[in-house]
PDB file of C-alpha atoms and ligand atoms in Angstrom:
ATOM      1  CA  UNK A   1     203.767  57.692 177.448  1.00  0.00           C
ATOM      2  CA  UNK A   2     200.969  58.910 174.827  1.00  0.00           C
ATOM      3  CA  UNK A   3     201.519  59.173 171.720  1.00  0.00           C
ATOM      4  CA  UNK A   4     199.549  60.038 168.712  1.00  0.00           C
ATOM      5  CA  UNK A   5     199.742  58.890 164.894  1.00  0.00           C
ATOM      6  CA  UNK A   6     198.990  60.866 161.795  1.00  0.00           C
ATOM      7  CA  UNK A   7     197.938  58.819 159.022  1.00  0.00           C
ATOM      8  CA  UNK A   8     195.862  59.645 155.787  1.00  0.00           C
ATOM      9  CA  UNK A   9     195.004  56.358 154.159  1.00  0.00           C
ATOM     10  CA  UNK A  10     194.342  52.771 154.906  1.00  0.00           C
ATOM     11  CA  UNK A  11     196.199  53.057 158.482  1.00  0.00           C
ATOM     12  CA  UNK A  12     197.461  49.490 158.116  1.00  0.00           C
ATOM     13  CA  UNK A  13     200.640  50.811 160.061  1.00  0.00           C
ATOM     14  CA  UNK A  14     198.175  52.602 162.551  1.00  0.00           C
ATOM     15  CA  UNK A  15     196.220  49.232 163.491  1.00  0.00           C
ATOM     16  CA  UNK A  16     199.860  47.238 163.763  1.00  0.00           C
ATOM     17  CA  UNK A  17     200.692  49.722 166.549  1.00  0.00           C
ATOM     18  CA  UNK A  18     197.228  49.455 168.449  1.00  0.00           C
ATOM     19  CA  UNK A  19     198.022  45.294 168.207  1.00  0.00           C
ATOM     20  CA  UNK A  20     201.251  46.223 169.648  1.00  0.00           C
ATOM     21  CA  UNK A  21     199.968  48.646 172.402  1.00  0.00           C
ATOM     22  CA  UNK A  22     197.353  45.623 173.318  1.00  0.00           C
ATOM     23  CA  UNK A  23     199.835  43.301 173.567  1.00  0.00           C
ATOM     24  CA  UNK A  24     201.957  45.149 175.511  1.00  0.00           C
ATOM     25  CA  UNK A  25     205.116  44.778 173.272  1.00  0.00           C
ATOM     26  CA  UNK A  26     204.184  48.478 172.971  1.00  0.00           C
ATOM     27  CA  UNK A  27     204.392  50.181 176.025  1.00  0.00           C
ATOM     28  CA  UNK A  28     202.461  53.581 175.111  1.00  0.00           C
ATOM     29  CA  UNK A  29     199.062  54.645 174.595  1.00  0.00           C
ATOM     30  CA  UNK A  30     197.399  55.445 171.468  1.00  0.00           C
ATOM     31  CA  UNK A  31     195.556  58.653 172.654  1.00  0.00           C
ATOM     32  CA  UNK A  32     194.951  60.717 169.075  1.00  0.00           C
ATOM     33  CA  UNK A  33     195.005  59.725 165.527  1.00  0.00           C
ATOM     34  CA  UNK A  34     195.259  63.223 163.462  1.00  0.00           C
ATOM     35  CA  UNK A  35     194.324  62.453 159.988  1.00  0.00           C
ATOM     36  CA  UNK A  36     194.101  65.301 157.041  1.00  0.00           C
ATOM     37  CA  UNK A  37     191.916  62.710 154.477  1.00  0.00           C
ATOM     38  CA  UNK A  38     188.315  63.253 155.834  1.00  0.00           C
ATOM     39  CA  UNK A  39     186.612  59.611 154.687  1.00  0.00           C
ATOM     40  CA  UNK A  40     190.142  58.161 154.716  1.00  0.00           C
ATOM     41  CA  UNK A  41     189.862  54.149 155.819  1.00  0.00           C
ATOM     42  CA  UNK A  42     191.959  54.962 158.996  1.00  0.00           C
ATOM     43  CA  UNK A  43     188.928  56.871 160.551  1.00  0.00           C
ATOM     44  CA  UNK A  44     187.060  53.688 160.318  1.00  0.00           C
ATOM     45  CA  UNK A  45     190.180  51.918 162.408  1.00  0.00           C
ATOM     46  CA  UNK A  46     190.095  54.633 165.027  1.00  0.00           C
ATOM     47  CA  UNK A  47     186.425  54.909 165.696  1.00  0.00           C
ATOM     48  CA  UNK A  48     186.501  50.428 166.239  1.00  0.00           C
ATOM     49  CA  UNK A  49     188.829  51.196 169.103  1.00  0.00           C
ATOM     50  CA  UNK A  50     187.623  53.881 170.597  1.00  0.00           C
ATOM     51  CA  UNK A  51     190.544  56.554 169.836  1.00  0.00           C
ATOM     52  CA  UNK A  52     190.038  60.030 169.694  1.00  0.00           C
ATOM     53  CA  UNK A  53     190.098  61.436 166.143  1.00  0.00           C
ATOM     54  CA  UNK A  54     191.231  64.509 165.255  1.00  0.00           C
ATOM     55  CA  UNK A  55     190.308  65.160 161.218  1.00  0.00           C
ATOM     56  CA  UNK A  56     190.497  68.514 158.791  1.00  0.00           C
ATOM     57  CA  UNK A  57     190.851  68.790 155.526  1.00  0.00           C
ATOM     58  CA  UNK A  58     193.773  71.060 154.726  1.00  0.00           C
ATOM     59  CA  UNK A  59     191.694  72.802 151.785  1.00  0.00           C
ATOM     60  CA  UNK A  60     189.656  74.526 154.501  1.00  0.00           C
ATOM     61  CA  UNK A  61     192.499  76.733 155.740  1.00  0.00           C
ATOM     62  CA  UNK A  62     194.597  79.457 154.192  1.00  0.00           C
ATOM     63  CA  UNK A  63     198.001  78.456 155.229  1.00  0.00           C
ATOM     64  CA  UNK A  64     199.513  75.420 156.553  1.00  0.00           C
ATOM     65  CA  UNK A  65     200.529  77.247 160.076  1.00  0.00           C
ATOM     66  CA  UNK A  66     196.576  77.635 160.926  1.00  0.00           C
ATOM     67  CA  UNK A  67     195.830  73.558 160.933  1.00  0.00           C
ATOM     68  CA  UNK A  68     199.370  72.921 162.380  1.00  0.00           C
ATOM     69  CA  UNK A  69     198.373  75.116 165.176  1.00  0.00           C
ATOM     70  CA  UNK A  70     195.433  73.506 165.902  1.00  0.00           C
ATOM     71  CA  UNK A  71     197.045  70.104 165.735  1.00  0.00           C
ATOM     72  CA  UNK A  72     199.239  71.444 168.290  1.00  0.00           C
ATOM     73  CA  UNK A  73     196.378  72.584 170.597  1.00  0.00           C
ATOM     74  CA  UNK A  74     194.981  68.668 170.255  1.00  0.00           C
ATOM     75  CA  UNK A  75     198.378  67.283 170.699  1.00  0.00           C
ATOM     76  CA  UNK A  76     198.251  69.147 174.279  1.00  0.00           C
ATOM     77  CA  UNK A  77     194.596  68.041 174.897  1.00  0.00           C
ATOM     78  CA  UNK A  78     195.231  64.626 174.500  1.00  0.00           C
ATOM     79  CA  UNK A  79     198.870  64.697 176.223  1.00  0.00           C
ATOM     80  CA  UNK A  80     201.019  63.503 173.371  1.00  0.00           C
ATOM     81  CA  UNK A  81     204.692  62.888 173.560  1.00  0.00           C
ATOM     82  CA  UNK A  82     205.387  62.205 170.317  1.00  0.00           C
ATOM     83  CA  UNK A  83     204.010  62.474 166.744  1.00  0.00           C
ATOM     84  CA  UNK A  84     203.971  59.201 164.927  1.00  0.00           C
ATOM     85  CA  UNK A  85     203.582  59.406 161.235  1.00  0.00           C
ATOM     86  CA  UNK A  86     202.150  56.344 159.350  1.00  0.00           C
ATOM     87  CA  UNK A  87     201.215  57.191 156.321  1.00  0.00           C
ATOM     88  CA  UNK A  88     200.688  60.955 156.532  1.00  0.00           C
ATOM     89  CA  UNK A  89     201.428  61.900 152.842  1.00  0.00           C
ATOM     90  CA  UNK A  90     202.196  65.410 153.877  1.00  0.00           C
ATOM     91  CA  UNK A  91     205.278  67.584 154.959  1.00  0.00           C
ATOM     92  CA  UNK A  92     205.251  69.020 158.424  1.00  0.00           C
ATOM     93  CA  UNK A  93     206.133  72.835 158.653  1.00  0.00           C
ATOM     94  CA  UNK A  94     207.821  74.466 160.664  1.00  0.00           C
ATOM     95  CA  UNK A  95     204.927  75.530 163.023  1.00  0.00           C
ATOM     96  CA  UNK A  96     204.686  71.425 164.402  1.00  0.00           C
ATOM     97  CA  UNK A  97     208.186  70.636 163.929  1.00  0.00           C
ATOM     98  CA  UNK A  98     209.767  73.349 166.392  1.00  0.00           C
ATOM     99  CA  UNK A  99     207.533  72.334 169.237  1.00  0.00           C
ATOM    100  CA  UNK A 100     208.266  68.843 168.740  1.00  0.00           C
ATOM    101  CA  UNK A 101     211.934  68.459 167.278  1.00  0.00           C
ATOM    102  CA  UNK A 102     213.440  65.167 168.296  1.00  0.00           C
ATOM    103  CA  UNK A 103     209.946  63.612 168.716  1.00  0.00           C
ATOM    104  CA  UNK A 104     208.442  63.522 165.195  1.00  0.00           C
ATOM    105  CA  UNK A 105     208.986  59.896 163.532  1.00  0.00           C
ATOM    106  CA  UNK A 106     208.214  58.546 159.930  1.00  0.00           C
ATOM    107  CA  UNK A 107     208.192  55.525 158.450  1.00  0.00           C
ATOM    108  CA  UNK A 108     208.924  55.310 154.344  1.00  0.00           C
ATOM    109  CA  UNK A 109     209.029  52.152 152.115  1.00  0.00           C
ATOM    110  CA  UNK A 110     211.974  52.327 150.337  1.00  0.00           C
ATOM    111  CA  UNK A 111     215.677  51.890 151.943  1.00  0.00           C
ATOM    112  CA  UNK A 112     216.146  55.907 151.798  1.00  0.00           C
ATOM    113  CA  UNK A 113     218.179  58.026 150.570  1.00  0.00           C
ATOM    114  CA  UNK A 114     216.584  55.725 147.735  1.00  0.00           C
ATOM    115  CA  UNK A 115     213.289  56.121 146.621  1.00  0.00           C
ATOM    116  CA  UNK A 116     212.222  59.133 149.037  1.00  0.00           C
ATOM    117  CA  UNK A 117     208.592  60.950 148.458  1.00  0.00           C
ATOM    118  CA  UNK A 118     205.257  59.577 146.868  1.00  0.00           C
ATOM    119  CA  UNK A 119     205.102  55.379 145.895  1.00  0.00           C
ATOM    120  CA  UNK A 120     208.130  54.875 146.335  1.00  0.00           C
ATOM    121  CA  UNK A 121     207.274  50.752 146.047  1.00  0.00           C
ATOM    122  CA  UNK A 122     206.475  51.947 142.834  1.00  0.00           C
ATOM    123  CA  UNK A 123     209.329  53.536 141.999  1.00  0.00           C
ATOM    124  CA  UNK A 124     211.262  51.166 143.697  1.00  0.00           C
ATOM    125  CA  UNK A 125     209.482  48.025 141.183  1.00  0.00           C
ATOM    126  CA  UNK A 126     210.024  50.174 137.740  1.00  0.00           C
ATOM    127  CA  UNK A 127     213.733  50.840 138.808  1.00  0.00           C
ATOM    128  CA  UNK A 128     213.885  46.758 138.993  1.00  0.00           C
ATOM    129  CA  UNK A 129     215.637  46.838 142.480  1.00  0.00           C
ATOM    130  CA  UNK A 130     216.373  43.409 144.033  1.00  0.00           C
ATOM    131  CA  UNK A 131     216.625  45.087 147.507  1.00  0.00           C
ATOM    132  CA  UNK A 132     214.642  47.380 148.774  1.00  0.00           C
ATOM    133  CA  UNK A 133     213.111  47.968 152.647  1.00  0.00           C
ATOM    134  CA  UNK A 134     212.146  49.949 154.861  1.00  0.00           C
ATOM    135  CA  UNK A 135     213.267  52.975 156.934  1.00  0.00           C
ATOM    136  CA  UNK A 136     212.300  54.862 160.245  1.00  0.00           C
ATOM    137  CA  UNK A 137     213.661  58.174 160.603  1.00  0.00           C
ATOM    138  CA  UNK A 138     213.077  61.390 162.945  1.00  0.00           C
ATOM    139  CA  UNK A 139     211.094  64.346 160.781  1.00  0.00           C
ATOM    140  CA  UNK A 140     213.146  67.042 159.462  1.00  0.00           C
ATOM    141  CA  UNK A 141     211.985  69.680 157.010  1.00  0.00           C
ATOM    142  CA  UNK A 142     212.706  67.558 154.457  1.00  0.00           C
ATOM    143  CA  UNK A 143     210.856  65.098 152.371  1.00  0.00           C
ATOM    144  CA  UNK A 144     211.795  61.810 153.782  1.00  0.00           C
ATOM    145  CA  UNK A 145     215.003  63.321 155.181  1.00  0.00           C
ATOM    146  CA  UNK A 146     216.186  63.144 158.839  1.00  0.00           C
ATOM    147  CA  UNK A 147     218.670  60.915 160.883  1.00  0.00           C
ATOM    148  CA  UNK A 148     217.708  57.438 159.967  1.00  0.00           C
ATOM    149  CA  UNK A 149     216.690  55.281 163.389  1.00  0.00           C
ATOM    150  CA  UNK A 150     216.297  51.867 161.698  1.00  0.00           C
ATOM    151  CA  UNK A 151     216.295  49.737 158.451  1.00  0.00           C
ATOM    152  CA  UNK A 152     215.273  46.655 157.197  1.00  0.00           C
ATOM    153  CA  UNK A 153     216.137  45.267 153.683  1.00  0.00           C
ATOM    154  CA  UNK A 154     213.551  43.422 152.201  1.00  0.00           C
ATOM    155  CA  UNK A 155     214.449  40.759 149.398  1.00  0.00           C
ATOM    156  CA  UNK A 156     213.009  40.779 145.596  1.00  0.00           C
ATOM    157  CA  UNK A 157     212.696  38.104 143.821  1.00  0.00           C
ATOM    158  CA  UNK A 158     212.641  37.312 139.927  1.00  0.00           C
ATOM    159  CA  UNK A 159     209.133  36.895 139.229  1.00  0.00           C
ATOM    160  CA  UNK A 160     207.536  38.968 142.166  1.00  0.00           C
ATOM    161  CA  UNK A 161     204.930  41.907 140.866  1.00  0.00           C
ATOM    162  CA  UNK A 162     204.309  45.328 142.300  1.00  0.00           C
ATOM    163  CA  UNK A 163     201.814  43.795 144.562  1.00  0.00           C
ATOM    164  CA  UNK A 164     204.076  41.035 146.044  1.00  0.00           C
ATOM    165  CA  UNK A 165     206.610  43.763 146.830  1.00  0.00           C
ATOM    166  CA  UNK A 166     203.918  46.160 148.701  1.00  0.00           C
ATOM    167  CA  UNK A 167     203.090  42.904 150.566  1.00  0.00           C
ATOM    168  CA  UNK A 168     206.618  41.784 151.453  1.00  0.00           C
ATOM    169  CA  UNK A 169     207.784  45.691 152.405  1.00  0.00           C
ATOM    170  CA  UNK A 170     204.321  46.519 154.726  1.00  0.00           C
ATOM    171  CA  UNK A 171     205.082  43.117 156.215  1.00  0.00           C
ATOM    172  CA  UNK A 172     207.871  44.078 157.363  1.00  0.00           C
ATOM    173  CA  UNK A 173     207.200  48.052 158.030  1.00  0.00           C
ATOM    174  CA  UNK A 174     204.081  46.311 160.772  1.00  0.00           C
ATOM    175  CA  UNK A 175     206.889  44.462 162.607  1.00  0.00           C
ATOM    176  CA  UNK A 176     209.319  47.006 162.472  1.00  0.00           C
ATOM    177  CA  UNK A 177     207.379  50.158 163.208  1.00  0.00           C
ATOM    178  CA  UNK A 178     205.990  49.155 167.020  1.00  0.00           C
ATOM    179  CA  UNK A 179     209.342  47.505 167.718  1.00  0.00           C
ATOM    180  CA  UNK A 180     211.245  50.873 166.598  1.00  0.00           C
ATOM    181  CA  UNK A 181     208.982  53.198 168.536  1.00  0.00           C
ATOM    182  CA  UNK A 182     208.826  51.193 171.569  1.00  0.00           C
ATOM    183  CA  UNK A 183     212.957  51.277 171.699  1.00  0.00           C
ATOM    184  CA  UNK A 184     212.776  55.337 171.198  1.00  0.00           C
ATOM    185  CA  UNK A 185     210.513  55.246 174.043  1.00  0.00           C
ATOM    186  CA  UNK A 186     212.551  52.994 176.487  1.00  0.00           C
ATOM    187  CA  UNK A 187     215.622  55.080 175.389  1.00  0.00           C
ATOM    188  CA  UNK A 188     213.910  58.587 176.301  1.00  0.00           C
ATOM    189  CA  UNK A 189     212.192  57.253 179.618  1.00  0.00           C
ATOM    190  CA  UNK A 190     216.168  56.098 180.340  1.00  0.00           C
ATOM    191  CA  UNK A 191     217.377  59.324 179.712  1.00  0.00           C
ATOM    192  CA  UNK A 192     214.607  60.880 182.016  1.00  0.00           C
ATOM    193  CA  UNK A 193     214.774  58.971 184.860  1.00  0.00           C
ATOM    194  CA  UNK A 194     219.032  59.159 184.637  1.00  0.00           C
ATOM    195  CA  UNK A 195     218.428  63.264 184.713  1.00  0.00           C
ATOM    196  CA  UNK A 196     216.062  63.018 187.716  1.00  0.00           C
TER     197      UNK A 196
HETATM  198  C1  GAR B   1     203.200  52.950 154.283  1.00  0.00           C
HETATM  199  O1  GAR B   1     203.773  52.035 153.389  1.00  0.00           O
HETATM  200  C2  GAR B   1     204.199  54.028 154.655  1.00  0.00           C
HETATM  201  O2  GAR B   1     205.511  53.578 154.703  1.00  0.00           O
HETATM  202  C3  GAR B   1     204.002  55.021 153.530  1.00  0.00           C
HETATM  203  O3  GAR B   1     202.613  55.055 153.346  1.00  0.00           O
HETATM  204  C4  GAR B   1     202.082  53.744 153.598  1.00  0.00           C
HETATM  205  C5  GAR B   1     200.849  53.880 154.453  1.00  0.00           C
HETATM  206  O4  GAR B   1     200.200  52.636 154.558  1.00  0.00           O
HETATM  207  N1  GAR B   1     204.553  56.310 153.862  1.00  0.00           N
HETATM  208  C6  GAR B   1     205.193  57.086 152.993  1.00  0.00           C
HETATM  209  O5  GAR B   1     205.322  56.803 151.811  1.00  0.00           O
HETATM  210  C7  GAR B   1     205.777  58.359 153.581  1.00  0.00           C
HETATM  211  N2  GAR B   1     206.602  59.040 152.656  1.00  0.00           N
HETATM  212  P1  GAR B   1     199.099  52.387 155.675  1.00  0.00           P
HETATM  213  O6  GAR B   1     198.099  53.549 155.580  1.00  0.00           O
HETATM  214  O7  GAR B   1     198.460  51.081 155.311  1.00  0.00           O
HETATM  215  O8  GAR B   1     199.781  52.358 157.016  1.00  0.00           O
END
């Protein structure tokens, strides 16, 4: 099963999976990272282990539907599944989504419904929450909407600052974010081989 990850910052997320793909908890293959920050860290991640790279920078096109369709056309290229989103601080249209319904995920730092769109740790810390988490859902048109897959509460105590939350909620988003895609995987190859 290859899969490819969309990310447009640091990738932290992105190098958790490739530990879990070389480990083997992780049974799928890396085989694109698509990534819409040219210079972004996550470029430096890919090119380290080898993975193909497929970068634009959105400003370059008129409309959305011209670098979706191109994603598309690398997507087939490289033989990708699914569309794993790690950080990709933009909304997929329609043009990637209908392809590829069912089979886009996202991961999103808050327990949604709370907290959905940009920093949501940081909206999260200025509400003064004393739970917050993590979520993996499938993509929908919406902005951090779709059927939720899994969650994981994460636990804030008095005292901890902005920073110590980021650190508690990625710690837990690396754990849960190979573990979550590997049992969507095993599910769908289960489903496959009970059609054949
Ligand atoms: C992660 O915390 C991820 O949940 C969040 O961006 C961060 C990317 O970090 N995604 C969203 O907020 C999506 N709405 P990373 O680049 O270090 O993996």
């Amino acid at each position: 099963m290859k899969i490819a990850v969309f990310a447009s910052g640091s990738g932290s997320n992105f190098q958790a999976i490739l530990e879990a793909q070389k480990e083997e908890t992780l049974q799928a293959e890396v085989a694109l990272l698509v990534c819409d920050k040219p210079g972004a860290k996550v470029i430096d991640r890919a090119v380290a282990h080898n993975i193909p790279i497929f970068v634009f920078d959105p400003h370059n096109y008129n409309m959305k539907a011209e670098f979706e369709q191109e994603v598309i056309t690398k997507l087939a290229e490289h033989d990708c599944s699914y569309v794993i989103l790690a950080g990709y601080m933009r909304l997929i249209g329609k043009t990637l989504l209908q392809p590829f319904e069912g089979r886009i995920i996202n991961i999103h730092p808050s327990l949604l419904p709370a907290f959905p769109g940009l920093d949501a740790i940081g909206q999260a810390f200025d509400a003064g929450v004393k739970v917050t988490g993590v979520t993996v859902h499938f993509v929908d048109q919406g902005v951090d909407t779709g059927p939720i897959i899994a969650q994981q509460a994460v636990t804030i105590e008095d005292g901890d600052t902005r920073a110590d939350m980021q650190r508690k909620v990625q710690e837990v988003e690396h754990a849960l974010y190979p573990k979550t895609i590997q049992s969507i995987i095993t599910k769908k190859m289960k489903e496959v081989s009970i059609h054949e």
